[in-house]
Amino acid sequence: MMMMMMMMKKPIILMTCILLFSSLAVLASENSFSPDECCFDFYSTKLPKSKVVSYRHTDERCSKTAVVFTMKKGGAFCVDPSVDWVKNIMKAKDRARTTTVNRSD
């Protein structure tokens, strides 16, 4: 009977270890290989340039190339970077950033 108990404990320990390590592997892969933020739909209404504080590009691993505009009131909008009004706002923000950097030198 004692021998039977020993044989049953080892597979249980082995299975527990396998489950634990596979769970950790899944968690690690999700955190290290996936982008933090992607856009799946674009806001299509033209946003006022004066209310856009900044912009950032989404990760290149996202299925759609996108830009996220951050607004004065804290909102964020996914927009299509190929649209003219989006390009104009991005250029204006780049110029403003360059001017600010040059003034601080």
PDB file of C-alpha atoms in Angstrom:
ATOM      1  CA  MET A   1       0.000   0.000   0.000  1.00  0.00           C
ATOM      2  CA  MET A   2       2.863   2.371   0.844  1.00  0.00           C
ATOM      3  CA  MET A   3       4.472   1.764  -2.543  1.00  0.00           C
ATOM      4  CA  MET A   4       1.190   2.595  -4.286  1.00  0.00           C
ATOM      5  CA  MET A   5       0.933   5.917  -2.401  1.00  0.00           C
ATOM      6  CA  MET A   6       4.477   6.880  -3.452  1.00  0.00           C
ATOM      7  CA  MET A   7       3.741   6.150  -7.105  1.00  0.00           C
ATOM      8  CA  MET A   8       0.587   8.273  -7.043  1.00  0.00           C
ATOM      9  CA  LYS A   9       2.251  11.296  -5.401  1.00  0.00           C
ATOM     10  CA  LYS A  10       4.977  11.650  -8.017  1.00  0.00           C
ATOM     11  CA  PRO A  11       2.651  12.063 -11.026  1.00  0.00           C
ATOM     12  CA  ILE A  12       0.553  14.574  -9.088  1.00  0.00           C
ATOM     13  CA  ILE A  13       3.629  16.629  -8.233  1.00  0.00           C
ATOM     14  CA  LEU A  14       4.845  16.369 -11.819  1.00  0.00           C
ATOM     15  CA  MET A  15       1.489  17.508 -13.226  1.00  0.00           C
ATOM     16  CA  THR A  16       1.307  20.380 -10.757  1.00  0.00           C
ATOM     17  CA  CYS A  17       4.760  21.573 -11.802  1.00  0.00           C
ATOM     18  CA  ILE A  18       3.907  21.300 -15.494  1.00  0.00           C
ATOM     19  CA  LEU A  19       0.714  23.315 -15.035  1.00  0.00           C
ATOM     20  CA  LEU A  20       2.514  25.960 -12.996  1.00  0.00           C
ATOM     21  CA  PHE A  21       5.333  26.406 -15.520  1.00  0.00           C
ATOM     22  CA  SER A  22       2.992  26.462 -18.513  1.00  0.00           C
ATOM     23  CA  SER A  23       0.868  29.149 -16.829  1.00  0.00           C
ATOM     24  CA  LEU A  24       3.949  31.263 -16.228  1.00  0.00           C
ATOM     25  CA  ALA A  25       5.094  30.803 -19.821  1.00  0.00           C
ATOM     26  CA  VAL A  26       1.739  31.993 -21.169  1.00  0.00           C
ATOM     27  CA  LEU A  27       1.750  35.066 -18.921  1.00  0.00           C
ATOM     28  CA  ALA A  28       5.310  35.946 -19.869  1.00  0.00           C
ATOM     29  CA  SER A  29       4.656  35.621 -23.588  1.00  0.00           C
ATOM     30  CA  GLU A  30       1.506  37.774 -23.437  1.00  0.00           C
ATOM     31  CA  ASN A  31       3.329  40.580 -21.657  1.00  0.00           C
ATOM     32  CA  SER A  32       6.482  40.640 -23.728  1.00  0.00           C
ATOM     33  CA  PHE A  33       5.250  40.081 -27.275  1.00  0.00           C
ATOM     34  CA  SER A  34       2.022  42.021 -27.563  1.00  0.00           C
ATOM     35  CA  PRO A  35       1.672  45.758 -28.104  1.00  0.00           C
ATOM     36  CA  ASP A  36       0.284  47.874 -25.282  1.00  0.00           C
ATOM     37  CA  GLU A  37      -2.215  49.774 -27.402  1.00  0.00           C
ATOM     38  CA  CYS A  38      -3.695  49.276 -30.874  1.00  0.00           C
ATOM     39  CA  CYS A  39      -6.469  51.034 -32.786  1.00  0.00           C
ATOM     40  CA  PHE A  40      -9.126  49.039 -34.589  1.00  0.00           C
ATOM     41  CA  ASP A  41     -11.431  51.895 -35.596  1.00  0.00           C
ATOM     42  CA  PHE A  42     -10.597  55.462 -36.555  1.00  0.00           C
ATOM     43  CA  TYR A  43     -12.271  58.659 -35.436  1.00  0.00           C
ATOM     44  CA  SER A  44     -13.227  60.275 -38.739  1.00  0.00           C
ATOM     45  CA  THR A  45     -14.529  63.720 -37.741  1.00  0.00           C
ATOM     46  CA  LYS A  46     -11.898  66.437 -38.054  1.00  0.00           C
ATOM     47  CA  LEU A  47     -10.569  67.414 -34.630  1.00  0.00           C
ATOM     48  CA  PRO A  48      -9.656  71.035 -33.814  1.00  0.00           C
ATOM     49  CA  LYS A  49      -5.874  71.494 -33.987  1.00  0.00           C
ATOM     50  CA  SER A  50      -5.943  73.833 -30.978  1.00  0.00           C
ATOM     51  CA  LYS A  51      -7.370  71.120 -28.723  1.00  0.00           C
ATOM     52  CA  VAL A  52      -4.806  68.446 -29.621  1.00  0.00           C
ATOM     53  CA  VAL A  53      -2.008  68.430 -27.031  1.00  0.00           C
ATOM     54  CA  SER A  54       0.154  65.661 -28.464  1.00  0.00           C
ATOM     55  CA  TYR A  55       0.177  62.578 -30.617  1.00  0.00           C
ATOM     56  CA  ARG A  56       1.851  59.188 -30.659  1.00  0.00           C
ATOM     57  CA  HIS A  57       2.088  56.365 -33.172  1.00  0.00           C
ATOM     58  CA  THR A  58       0.750  52.967 -32.184  1.00  0.00           C
ATOM     59  CA  ASP A  59       3.091  49.991 -32.080  1.00  0.00           C
ATOM     60  CA  GLU A  60       4.181  48.655 -35.458  1.00  0.00           C
ATOM     61  CA  ARG A  61       2.973  45.187 -34.405  1.00  0.00           C
ATOM     62  CA  CYS A  62      -0.648  46.416 -34.460  1.00  0.00           C
ATOM     63  CA  SER A  63      -2.784  45.267 -37.391  1.00  0.00           C
ATOM     64  CA  LYS A  64      -3.556  48.888 -38.406  1.00  0.00           C
ATOM     65  CA  THR A  65      -1.116  51.768 -38.612  1.00  0.00           C
ATOM     66  CA  ALA A  66      -2.603  54.501 -36.439  1.00  0.00           C
ATOM     67  CA  VAL A  67      -1.938  57.682 -34.502  1.00  0.00           C
ATOM     68  CA  VAL A  68      -3.466  58.520 -31.122  1.00  0.00           C
ATOM     69  CA  PHE A  69      -4.235  62.204 -30.493  1.00  0.00           C
ATOM     70  CA  THR A  70      -4.329  63.267 -26.839  1.00  0.00           C
ATOM     71  CA  MET A  71      -6.694  66.162 -26.211  1.00  0.00           C
ATOM     72  CA  LYS A  72      -6.564  69.046 -23.703  1.00  0.00           C
ATOM     73  CA  LYS A  73      -9.325  67.504 -21.583  1.00  0.00           C
ATOM     74  CA  GLY A  74      -7.487  64.183 -21.439  1.00  0.00           C
ATOM     75  CA  GLY A  75      -9.396  62.263 -24.085  1.00  0.00           C
ATOM     76  CA  ALA A  76      -7.609  60.195 -26.698  1.00  0.00           C
ATOM     77  CA  PHE A  77      -8.682  59.489 -30.270  1.00  0.00           C
ATOM     78  CA  CYS A  78      -7.400  56.942 -32.753  1.00  0.00           C
ATOM     79  CA  VAL A  79      -6.982  58.543 -36.162  1.00  0.00           C
ATOM     80  CA  ASP A  80      -5.779  57.468 -39.588  1.00  0.00           C
ATOM     81  CA  PRO A  81      -2.291  58.919 -40.242  1.00  0.00           C
ATOM     82  CA  SER A  82      -2.856  58.936 -44.014  1.00  0.00           C
ATOM     83  CA  VAL A  83      -5.701  61.497 -43.836  1.00  0.00           C
ATOM     84  CA  ASP A  84      -4.735  65.087 -44.704  1.00  0.00           C
ATOM     85  CA  TRP A  85      -6.200  66.800 -41.614  1.00  0.00           C
ATOM     86  CA  VAL A  86      -4.351  64.313 -39.388  1.00  0.00           C
ATOM     87  CA  LYS A  87      -1.070  64.965 -41.241  1.00  0.00           C
ATOM     88  CA  ASN A  88      -1.577  68.733 -40.841  1.00  0.00           C
ATOM     89  CA  ILE A  89      -2.083  68.469 -37.082  1.00  0.00           C
ATOM     90  CA  MET A  90       0.956  66.206 -36.726  1.00  0.00           C
ATOM     91  CA  LYS A  91       3.111  68.685 -38.695  1.00  0.00           C
ATOM     92  CA  ALA A  92       1.855  71.586 -36.577  1.00  0.00           C
ATOM     93  CA  LYS A  93       2.664  69.719 -33.343  1.00  0.00           C
ATOM     94  CA  ASP A  94       6.127  68.821 -34.683  1.00  0.00           C
ATOM     95  CA  ARG A  95       6.792  72.482 -35.587  1.00  0.00           C
ATOM     96  CA  ALA A  96       5.634  73.625 -32.148  1.00  0.00           C
ATOM     97  CA  ARG A  97       7.882  71.057 -30.460  1.00  0.00           C
ATOM     98  CA  THR A  98      10.878  72.112 -32.602  1.00  0.00           C
ATOM     99  CA  THR A  99      10.263  75.784 -31.818  1.00  0.00           C
ATOM    100  CA  THR A 100      10.063  75.042 -28.096  1.00  0.00           C
ATOM    101  CA  VAL A 101      13.300  73.042 -28.186  1.00  0.00           C
ATOM    102  CA  ASN A 102      15.126  75.782 -30.114  1.00  0.00           C
ATOM    103  CA  ARG A 103      13.977  78.481 -27.676  1.00  0.00           C
ATOM    104  CA  SER A 104      15.274  76.538 -24.680  1.00  0.00           C
ATOM    105  CA  ASP A 105      18.812  76.271 -26.157  1.00  0.00           C
TER     106      ASP A 105
END
